[in-house]
mmCIF file of N, CA and C in Angstrom:
data_model
loop_
_atom_site.group_PDB
_atom_site.id
_atom_site.type_symbol
_atom_site.label_atom_id
_atom_site.label_comp_id
_atom_site.label_asym_id
_atom_site.label_seq_id
_atom_site.Cartn_x
_atom_site.Cartn_y
_atom_site.Cartn_z
ATOM 1 N N VAL A 1 -185.593 -22.903 -121.484
ATOM 2 C CA VAL A 1 -186.429 -23.746 -121.689
ATOM 3 C C VAL A 1 -187.300 -22.745 -122.692
ATOM 4 N N GLU A 2 -187.862 -21.859 -122.189
ATOM 5 C CA GLU A 2 -189.010 -20.829 -123.054
ATOM 6 C C GLU A 2 -188.585 -21.067 -124.578
ATOM 7 N N LYS A 3 -187.016 -20.578 -124.988
ATOM 8 C CA LYS A 3 -186.848 -20.621 -126.278
ATOM 9 C C LYS A 3 -187.114 -21.828 -127.132
ATOM 10 N N VAL A 4 -186.892 -22.336 -126.236
ATOM 11 C CA VAL A 4 -186.607 -24.052 -127.156
ATOM 12 C C VAL A 4 -188.313 -24.581 -126.906
ATOM 13 N N ASN A 5 -189.156 -23.867 -125.954
ATOM 14 C CA ASN A 5 -190.483 -24.540 -126.500
ATOM 15 C C ASN A 5 -190.993 -23.770 -127.647
ATOM 16 N N ARG A 6 -190.269 -22.318 -127.696
ATOM 17 C CA ARG A 6 -191.115 -21.728 -128.659
ATOM 18 C C ARG A 6 -190.696 -22.082 -130.284
ATOM 19 N N ALA A 7 -189.412 -22.602 -130.282
ATOM 20 C CA ALA A 7 -188.344 -22.881 -131.332
ATOM 21 C C ALA A 7 -189.496 -24.221 -131.871
ATOM 22 N N ALA A 8 -190.093 -24.849 -131.206
ATOM 23 C CA ALA A 8 -190.363 -26.439 -131.588
ATOM 24 C C ALA A 8 -192.102 -26.090 -131.986
ATOM 25 N N GLN A 9 -192.458 -24.677 -131.636
ATOM 26 C CA GLN A 9 -194.051 -24.666 -132.291
ATOM 27 C C GLN A 9 -193.504 -23.704 -133.827
ATOM 28 N N ASN A 10 -192.404 -23.809 -134.121
ATOM 29 C CA ASN A 10 -191.624 -22.999 -135.264
ATOM 30 C C ASN A 10 -191.232 -24.359 -136.395
ATOM 31 N N ILE A 11 -191.093 -25.739 -136.170
ATOM 32 C CA ILE A 11 -190.586 -26.305 -136.885
ATOM 33 C C ILE A 11 -191.689 -26.840 -137.774
ATOM 34 N N PHE A 12 -191.575 -26.658 -139.498
ATOM 35 C CA PHE A 12 -192.385 -26.943 -140.358
ATOM 36 C C PHE A 12 -191.420 -28.076 -141.572
ATOM 37 N N PHE A 13 -192.847 -29.311 -141.653
ATOM 38 C CA PHE A 13 -192.166 -30.036 -142.806
ATOM 39 C C PHE A 13 -193.184 -29.651 -143.887
ATOM 40 N N SER A 14 -192.628 -30.543 -145.446
ATOM 41 C CA SER A 14 -193.501 -31.033 -146.161
ATOM 42 C C SER A 14 -194.653 -31.640 -146.040
ATOM 43 N N ILE A 15 -195.522 -31.466 -146.602
ATOM 44 C CA ILE A 15 -196.805 -32.475 -146.283
ATOM 45 C C ILE A 15 -196.063 -33.726 -146.740
ATOM 46 N N GLY A 16 -196.969 -34.595 -145.336
ATOM 47 C CA GLY A 16 -196.701 -35.939 -145.896
ATOM 48 C C GLY A 16 -195.305 -36.387 -145.544
ATOM 49 N N SER A 17 -194.694 -35.600 -145.105
ATOM 50 C CA SER A 17 -192.888 -35.705 -145.331
ATOM 51 C C SER A 17 -191.999 -35.642 -144.006
ATOM 52 N N ALA A 18 -190.948 -35.941 -144.220
ATOM 53 C CA ALA A 18 -189.812 -35.395 -143.018
ATOM 54 C C ALA A 18 -189.329 -34.350 -143.592
ATOM 55 N N LYS A 19 -188.920 -33.332 -144.947
ATOM 56 C CA LYS A 19 -188.475 -32.889 -145.274
ATOM 57 C C LYS A 19 -188.430 -31.305 -144.517
ATOM 58 N N LEU A 20 -187.510 -30.722 -143.507
ATOM 59 C CA LEU A 20 -187.808 -29.988 -142.664
ATOM 60 C C LEU A 20 -187.332 -28.441 -144.048
ATOM 61 N N LEU A 21 -188.615 -27.320 -143.599
ATOM 62 C CA LEU A 21 -189.007 -26.951 -144.928
ATOM 63 C C LEU A 21 -187.822 -25.754 -143.913
ATOM 64 N N ALA A 22 -187.201 -24.595 -144.972
ATOM 65 C CA ALA A 22 -186.832 -23.355 -144.509
ATOM 66 C C ALA A 22 -187.159 -22.616 -143.557
ATOM 67 N N LYS A 23 -188.542 -22.450 -143.395
ATOM 68 C CA LYS A 23 -188.834 -21.033 -142.593
ATOM 69 C C LYS A 23 -188.779 -21.739 -141.139
ATOM 70 N N SER A 24 -188.307 -23.302 -141.050
ATOM 71 C CA SER A 24 -187.843 -24.000 -139.746
ATOM 72 C C SER A 24 -186.269 -23.468 -138.808
ATOM 73 N N PHE A 25 -186.081 -22.832 -140.147
ATOM 74 C CA PHE A 25 -184.156 -22.932 -139.539
ATOM 75 C C PHE A 25 -183.851 -21.850 -138.680
ATOM 76 N N LYS A 26 -184.562 -20.968 -138.579
ATOM 77 C CA LYS A 26 -184.314 -19.405 -137.879
ATOM 78 C C LYS A 26 -184.152 -20.517 -136.045
ATOM 79 N N SER A 27 -185.475 -21.171 -136.404
ATOM 80 C CA SER A 27 -185.546 -21.814 -135.013
ATOM 81 C C SER A 27 -185.012 -22.775 -134.291
ATOM 82 N N LEU A 28 -184.527 -23.658 -135.340
ATOM 83 C CA LEU A 28 -183.778 -24.496 -135.408
ATOM 84 C C LEU A 28 -182.287 -23.890 -134.817
ATOM 85 N N LYS A 29 -182.050 -23.430 -135.376
ATOM 86 C CA LYS A 29 -180.411 -22.154 -135.465
ATOM 87 C C LYS A 29 -180.274 -21.683 -133.729
ATOM 88 N N ASP A 30 -181.547 -21.261 -133.088
ATOM 89 C CA ASP A 30 -181.845 -20.912 -131.544
ATOM 90 C C ASP A 30 -180.988 -22.292 -130.904
ATOM 91 N N VAL A 31 -182.071 -23.201 -131.405
ATOM 92 C CA VAL A 31 -181.447 -24.458 -130.751
ATOM 93 C C VAL A 31 -180.358 -24.680 -130.417
ATOM 94 N N VAL A 32 -179.425 -24.675 -131.635
ATOM 95 C CA VAL A 32 -178.151 -25.514 -131.872
ATOM 96 C C VAL A 32 -177.433 -24.122 -130.760
ATOM 97 N N GLN A 33 -177.422 -22.777 -130.657
ATOM 98 C CA GLN A 33 -177.293 -22.159 -129.988
ATOM 99 C C GLN A 33 -176.657 -22.401 -128.415
ATOM 100 N N ILE A 34 -178.204 -22.703 -128.275
ATOM 101 C CA ILE A 34 -178.873 -23.055 -126.415
ATOM 102 C C ILE A 34 -177.776 -24.070 -126.277
ATOM 103 N N MET A 35 -177.938 -24.974 -127.318
ATOM 104 C CA MET A 35 -177.135 -26.301 -126.820
ATOM 105 C C MET A 35 -175.381 -26.335 -126.845
ATOM 106 N N ASN A 36 -174.796 -25.545 -127.886
ATOM 107 C CA ASN A 36 -173.576 -25.061 -127.858
ATOM 108 C C ASN A 36 -173.115 -24.470 -126.880
ATOM 109 N N ASP A 37 -174.081 -22.937 -126.138
ATOM 110 C CA ASP A 37 -173.965 -22.424 -125.226
ATOM 111 C C ASP A 37 -173.839 -23.064 -123.826
ATOM 112 N N ASN A 38 -174.275 -24.363 -124.082
ATOM 113 C CA ASN A 38 -174.637 -25.232 -122.722
ATOM 114 C C ASN A 38 -174.209 -26.409 -122.818
ATOM 115 N N PRO A 39 -173.044 -27.094 -122.872
ATOM 116 C CA PRO A 39 -172.676 -27.977 -123.108
ATOM 117 C C PRO A 39 -172.960 -29.300 -122.153
ATOM 118 N N SER A 40 -173.465 -28.821 -120.971
ATOM 119 C CA SER A 40 -173.919 -30.079 -120.268
ATOM 120 C C SER A 40 -175.848 -30.248 -120.566
ATOM 121 N N TYR A 41 -176.184 -29.413 -121.099
ATOM 122 C CA TYR A 41 -177.610 -30.023 -121.530
ATOM 123 C C TYR A 41 -178.002 -31.098 -122.648
ATOM 124 N N LYS A 42 -178.894 -31.555 -122.568
ATOM 125 C CA LYS A 42 -179.484 -32.449 -123.670
ATOM 126 C C LYS A 42 -180.550 -32.397 -123.960
ATOM 127 N N ILE A 43 -181.165 -32.979 -125.285
ATOM 128 C CA ILE A 43 -182.533 -32.562 -125.373
ATOM 129 C C ILE A 43 -183.220 -33.920 -126.088
ATOM 130 N N ASP A 44 -184.337 -33.944 -125.766
ATOM 131 C CA ASP A 44 -185.210 -34.569 -126.541
ATOM 132 C C ASP A 44 -185.798 -34.359 -127.616
ATOM 133 N N VAL A 45 -186.170 -34.822 -128.617
ATOM 134 C CA VAL A 45 -186.643 -34.618 -129.581
ATOM 135 C C VAL A 45 -188.177 -35.711 -129.870
ATOM 136 N N ASP A 46 -189.390 -34.964 -129.829
ATOM 137 C CA ASP A 46 -190.256 -36.204 -129.991
ATOM 138 C C ASP A 46 -191.397 -35.921 -131.244
ATOM 139 N N GLY A 47 -191.336 -36.594 -131.857
ATOM 140 C CA GLY A 47 -192.506 -36.132 -133.615
ATOM 141 C C GLY A 47 -193.822 -36.439 -133.067
ATOM 142 N N HIS A 48 -194.594 -36.225 -133.306
ATOM 143 C CA HIS A 48 -196.250 -36.645 -133.258
ATOM 144 C C HIS A 48 -196.951 -36.538 -134.864
ATOM 145 N N THR A 49 -197.650 -37.149 -134.886
ATOM 146 C CA THR A 49 -198.911 -36.836 -135.838
ATOM 147 C C THR A 49 -200.057 -37.287 -135.442
ATOM 148 N N SER A 50 -201.398 -36.527 -136.529
ATOM 149 C CA SER A 50 -202.724 -36.740 -136.124
ATOM 150 C C SER A 50 -202.842 -38.233 -136.448
ATOM 151 N N ASN A 51 -204.124 -38.077 -136.215
ATOM 152 C CA ASN A 51 -204.339 -39.762 -136.923
ATOM 153 C C ASN A 51 -205.104 -39.913 -138.421
ATOM 154 N N THR A 52 -205.020 -39.221 -139.021
ATOM 155 C CA THR A 52 -204.987 -38.853 -140.504
ATOM 156 C C THR A 52 -203.682 -39.870 -141.261
ATOM 157 N N GLY A 53 -204.400 -40.728 -141.917
ATOM 158 C CA GLY A 53 -203.553 -41.946 -142.440
ATOM 159 C C GLY A 53 -203.527 -43.024 -141.366
ATOM 160 N N GLY A 54 -203.074 -44.043 -141.546
ATOM 161 C CA GLY A 54 -202.972 -45.375 -140.864
ATOM 162 C C GLY A 54 -201.945 -45.277 -139.683
ATOM 163 N N THR A 55 -202.114 -45.983 -138.637
ATOM 164 C CA THR A 55 -200.948 -46.032 -137.423
ATOM 165 C C THR A 55 -199.783 -46.436 -138.132
ATOM 166 N N GLU A 56 -199.384 -47.053 -138.685
ATOM 167 C CA GLU A 56 -198.142 -47.437 -139.085
ATOM 168 C C GLU A 56 -197.406 -46.582 -139.934
ATOM 169 N N LEU A 57 -198.089 -45.784 -140.799
ATOM 170 C CA LEU A 57 -197.615 -44.729 -141.478
ATOM 171 C C LEU A 57 -197.363 -43.574 -140.498
ATOM 172 N N ASN A 58 -198.171 -43.175 -139.901
ATOM 173 C CA ASN A 58 -197.773 -42.605 -138.925
ATOM 174 C C ASN A 58 -196.738 -42.231 -137.986
ATOM 175 N N GLN A 59 -196.765 -43.842 -137.750
ATOM 176 C CA GLN A 59 -195.321 -44.183 -136.551
ATOM 177 C C GLN A 59 -194.001 -43.942 -137.626
ATOM 178 N N LYS A 60 -193.933 -44.203 -138.708
ATOM 179 C CA LYS A 60 -193.054 -43.851 -139.554
ATOM 180 C C LYS A 60 -192.429 -42.597 -139.841
ATOM 181 N N LEU A 61 -193.727 -41.885 -139.648
ATOM 182 C CA LEU A 61 -193.660 -40.230 -139.929
ATOM 183 C C LEU A 61 -193.062 -39.489 -138.911
ATOM 184 N N SER A 62 -193.612 -40.072 -138.002
ATOM 185 C CA SER A 62 -193.158 -39.156 -136.594
ATOM 186 C C SER A 62 -191.602 -39.534 -136.313
ATOM 187 N N ASP A 63 -191.435 -40.662 -136.500
ATOM 188 C CA ASP A 63 -189.883 -40.964 -136.282
ATOM 189 C C ASP A 63 -188.986 -40.454 -137.385
ATOM 190 N N SER A 64 -188.978 -40.347 -138.296
ATOM 191 C CA SER A 64 -188.578 -39.770 -139.425
ATOM 192 C C SER A 64 -188.599 -38.195 -139.245
ATOM 193 N N ARG A 65 -189.341 -37.313 -138.823
ATOM 194 C CA ARG A 65 -189.487 -36.156 -138.512
ATOM 195 C C ARG A 65 -188.840 -35.904 -136.962
ATOM 196 N N ALA A 66 -188.529 -36.549 -136.574
ATOM 197 C CA ALA A 66 -188.214 -36.496 -134.840
ATOM 198 C C ALA A 66 -186.440 -36.391 -135.246
ATOM 199 N N ASN A 67 -186.018 -37.559 -136.209
ATOM 200 C CA ASN A 67 -185.159 -37.757 -136.797
ATOM 201 C C ASN A 67 -184.622 -36.518 -137.868
ATOM 202 N N SER A 68 -185.122 -35.902 -138.143
ATOM 203 C CA SER A 68 -184.923 -35.267 -139.132
ATOM 204 C C SER A 68 -184.332 -33.793 -138.489
ATOM 205 N N VAL A 69 -184.751 -33.640 -137.188
ATOM 206 C CA VAL A 69 -184.741 -31.998 -136.370
ATOM 207 C C VAL A 69 -183.320 -32.655 -135.746
ATOM 208 N N LYS A 70 -183.310 -33.945 -135.382
ATOM 209 C CA LYS A 70 -181.612 -34.437 -135.066
ATOM 210 C C LYS A 70 -180.466 -34.207 -135.948
ATOM 211 N N GLN A 71 -180.469 -34.985 -136.701
ATOM 212 C CA GLN A 71 -180.128 -34.798 -138.005
ATOM 213 C C GLN A 71 -179.825 -33.030 -138.172
ATOM 214 N N TYR A 72 -180.379 -32.264 -138.195
ATOM 215 C CA TYR A 72 -180.634 -30.454 -138.226
ATOM 216 C C TYR A 72 -179.250 -30.314 -137.300
ATOM 217 N N LEU A 73 -179.985 -30.761 -136.014
ATOM 218 C CA LEU A 73 -178.967 -30.596 -134.715
ATOM 219 C C LEU A 73 -177.533 -30.886 -134.644
ATOM 220 N N THR A 74 -176.998 -31.991 -135.263
ATOM 221 C CA THR A 74 -175.955 -32.761 -135.497
ATOM 222 C C THR A 74 -175.433 -31.787 -136.434
ATOM 223 N N GLU A 75 -176.093 -31.647 -137.667
ATOM 224 C CA GLU A 75 -175.054 -31.085 -139.002
ATOM 225 C C GLU A 75 -174.858 -29.610 -138.248
ATOM 226 N N ASN A 76 -175.472 -28.948 -137.477
ATOM 227 C CA ASN A 76 -174.674 -27.728 -136.749
ATOM 228 C C ASN A 76 -173.913 -27.930 -135.820
ATOM 229 N N GLY A 77 -173.512 -29.108 -135.219
ATOM 230 C CA GLY A 77 -172.280 -28.827 -134.423
ATOM 231 C C GLY A 77 -172.821 -29.480 -132.999
ATOM 232 N N VAL A 78 -174.141 -29.955 -133.070
ATOM 233 C CA VAL A 78 -174.565 -30.787 -131.429
ATOM 234 C C VAL A 78 -174.355 -31.730 -131.365
ATOM 235 N N ASP A 79 -173.307 -32.336 -130.505
ATOM 236 C CA ASP A 79 -173.269 -33.969 -130.389
ATOM 237 C C ASP A 79 -174.263 -35.162 -130.488
ATOM 238 N N GLU A 80 -174.223 -35.791 -131.144
ATOM 239 C CA GLU A 80 -175.684 -36.859 -131.363
ATOM 240 C C GLU A 80 -175.873 -37.321 -129.791
ATOM 241 N N SER A 81 -174.689 -37.554 -129.109
ATOM 242 C CA SER A 81 -175.169 -38.360 -127.977
ATOM 243 C C SER A 81 -175.638 -37.359 -127.043
ATOM 244 N N ARG A 82 -175.731 -36.363 -127.482
ATOM 245 C CA ARG A 82 -176.674 -35.169 -126.316
ATOM 246 C C ARG A 82 -178.282 -35.176 -127.305
ATOM 247 N N ILE A 83 -178.660 -35.970 -127.857
ATOM 248 C CA ILE A 83 -180.416 -35.902 -128.631
ATOM 249 C C ILE A 83 -180.529 -37.084 -128.490
ATOM 250 N N THR A 84 -181.849 -37.382 -128.326
ATOM 251 C CA THR A 84 -182.914 -38.600 -128.530
ATOM 252 C C THR A 84 -183.595 -37.915 -129.032
ATOM 253 N N ALA A 85 -184.115 -38.689 -130.025
ATOM 254 C CA ALA A 85 -185.194 -38.558 -130.984
ATOM 255 C C ALA A 85 -186.107 -40.023 -131.155
ATOM 256 N N THR A 86 -187.525 -39.699 -130.750
ATOM 257 C CA THR A 86 -188.342 -40.248 -130.518
ATOM 258 C C THR A 86 -190.060 -40.420 -131.275
ATOM 259 N N GLY A 87 -190.054 -40.848 -131.682
ATOM 260 C CA GLY A 87 -191.233 -40.564 -132.810
ATOM 261 C C GLY A 87 -192.595 -41.471 -132.038
ATOM 262 N N TYR A 88 -193.886 -40.614 -131.856
ATOM 263 C CA TYR A 88 -194.712 -41.318 -131.007
ATOM 264 C C TYR A 88 -196.492 -41.827 -131.874
ATOM 265 N N GLY A 89 -196.145 -41.607 -132.976
ATOM 266 C CA GLY A 89 -197.207 -41.319 -133.832
ATOM 267 C C GLY A 89 -198.227 -40.541 -133.256
ATOM 268 N N GLU A 90 -199.567 -41.241 -133.648
ATOM 269 C CA GLU A 90 -201.067 -40.850 -133.417
ATOM 270 C C GLU A 90 -201.285 -40.980 -131.946
ATOM 271 N N GLY A 91 -200.239 -41.548 -131.182
ATOM 272 C CA GLY A 91 -200.613 -41.887 -129.630
ATOM 273 C C GLY A 91 -200.649 -41.040 -128.983
ATOM 274 N N ARG A 92 -200.535 -39.727 -128.886
ATOM 275 C CA ARG A 92 -200.054 -38.640 -127.352
ATOM 276 C C ARG A 92 -200.802 -37.545 -127.976
ATOM 277 N N PRO A 93 -202.169 -37.475 -128.734
ATOM 278 C CA PRO A 93 -202.917 -36.188 -129.420
ATOM 279 C C PRO A 93 -202.675 -35.047 -128.136
ATOM 280 N N ILE A 94 -202.881 -33.876 -128.209
ATOM 281 C CA ILE A 94 -203.320 -32.673 -127.662
ATOM 282 C C ILE A 94 -204.202 -31.983 -127.768
ATOM 283 N N ALA A 95 -204.959 -32.468 -128.563
ATOM 284 C CA ALA A 95 -206.550 -31.882 -129.148
ATOM 285 C C ALA A 95 -207.087 -32.895 -129.974
ATOM 286 N N ASN A 96 -208.238 -32.823 -129.845
ATOM 287 C CA ASN A 96 -209.196 -33.540 -130.927
ATOM 288 C C ASN A 96 -209.184 -33.673 -132.157
ATOM 289 N N ASN A 97 -208.791 -35.133 -132.533
ATOM 290 C CA ASN A 97 -208.623 -35.002 -134.014
ATOM 291 C C ASN A 97 -209.639 -34.984 -134.878
ATOM 292 N N ASN A 98 -211.010 -34.704 -134.002
ATOM 293 C CA ASN A 98 -212.307 -34.764 -135.206
ATOM 294 C C ASN A 98 -212.072 -33.751 -136.139
ATOM 295 N N THR A 99 -211.326 -32.272 -135.226
ATOM 296 C CA THR A 99 -211.496 -31.071 -136.516
ATOM 297 C C THR A 99 -209.885 -30.962 -136.942
ATOM 298 N N VAL A 100 -210.437 -29.893 -138.228
ATOM 299 C CA VAL A 100 -209.238 -29.808 -138.802
ATOM 300 C C VAL A 100 -207.619 -28.647 -137.576
ATOM 301 N N ALA A 101 -209.021 -27.813 -137.155
ATOM 302 C CA ALA A 101 -207.615 -27.062 -136.256
ATOM 303 C C ALA A 101 -207.239 -28.459 -135.263
ATOM 304 N N GLY A 102 -207.876 -29.303 -134.905
ATOM 305 C CA GLY A 102 -207.167 -30.264 -133.866
ATOM 306 C C GLY A 102 -206.249 -30.987 -134.084
ATOM 307 N N ARG A 103 -206.338 -31.420 -135.425
ATOM 308 C CA ARG A 103 -205.193 -32.050 -136.393
ATOM 309 C C ARG A 103 -203.951 -31.483 -136.298
ATOM 310 N N ALA A 104 -204.106 -30.180 -136.746
ATOM 311 C CA ALA A 104 -203.140 -29.722 -136.987
ATOM 312 C C ALA A 104 -202.063 -29.731 -135.878
ATOM 313 N N LYS A 105 -202.878 -28.883 -134.568
ATOM 314 C CA LYS A 105 -202.043 -29.142 -133.318
ATOM 315 C C LYS A 105 -201.437 -30.165 -132.949
ATOM 316 N N ASN A 106 -202.056 -31.557 -133.431
ATOM 317 C CA ASN A 106 -201.734 -33.000 -133.229
ATOM 318 C C ASN A 106 -200.270 -33.106 -134.037
ATOM 319 N N ARG A 107 -200.571 -32.297 -134.905
ATOM 320 C CA ARG A 107 -199.339 -32.772 -135.996
ATOM 321 C C ARG A 107 -198.150 -31.728 -135.901
ATOM 322 N N ARG A 108 -196.666 -32.263 -134.435
ATOM 323 C CA ARG A 108 -196.159 -31.029 -133.960
ATOM 324 C C ARG A 108 -194.508 -31.934 -133.315
ATOM 325 N N VAL A 109 -193.861 -31.053 -133.351
ATOM 326 C CA VAL A 109 -192.484 -31.654 -132.903
ATOM 327 C C VAL A 109 -192.257 -31.208 -131.385
ATOM 328 N N GLU A 110 -192.046 -31.819 -130.449
ATOM 329 C CA GLU A 110 -191.677 -31.358 -129.278
ATOM 330 C C GLU A 110 -190.245 -31.715 -128.835
ATOM 331 N N MET A 111 -189.621 -30.582 -127.822
ATOM 332 C CA MET A 111 -188.195 -30.662 -127.754
ATOM 333 C C MET A 111 -188.355 -30.386 -126.317
ATOM 334 N N ARG A 112 -187.682 -30.930 -125.377
ATOM 335 C CA ARG A 112 -187.308 -30.685 -124.034
ATOM 336 C C ARG A 112 -186.094 -30.833 -123.417
ATOM 337 N N LEU A 113 -185.552 -29.809 -123.008
ATOM 338 C CA LEU A 113 -183.816 -29.572 -122.492
ATOM 339 C C LEU A 113 -184.266 -30.148 -121.088
ATOM 340 N N LYS A 114 -182.941 -31.221 -120.985
ATOM 341 C CA LYS A 114 -182.332 -31.901 -119.677
ATOM 342 C C LYS A 114 -181.046 -31.351 -119.551
ATOM 343 N N ASN A 115 -180.794 -31.237 -117.956
ATOM 344 C CA ASN A 115 -179.409 -30.891 -117.536
ATOM 345 C C ASN A 115 -178.954 -31.705 -116.718
ATOM 346 N N TYR A 116 -178.659 -33.072 -117.061
ATOM 347 C CA TYR A 116 -178.152 -34.333 -116.450
ATOM 348 C C TYR A 116 -177.703 -35.272 -116.800
#
């Protein structure tokens, strides 16, 4: 769980895009390894945005980003049935959107392992 949480903090995208940056691949490979080593595990991938831009745009972007991570995992050997990808847009901030630092924290992907 700790490795997956750390990996989620190291997922990066092009600005305003769902294109994964290459510096994300090492962390995502670690998640693939964990999933392949533990075939009973499932994973939830959640995309989040700050409140910059419109609500509809942010919802689409968060969906696309969660699905980009899902696509990476499936392309690297994790069965699609073990992955749920959901975008939450700007609806679940973890920091204040009134500051640059807060908005940066809110632009994130979270992953949760499940073993059931």
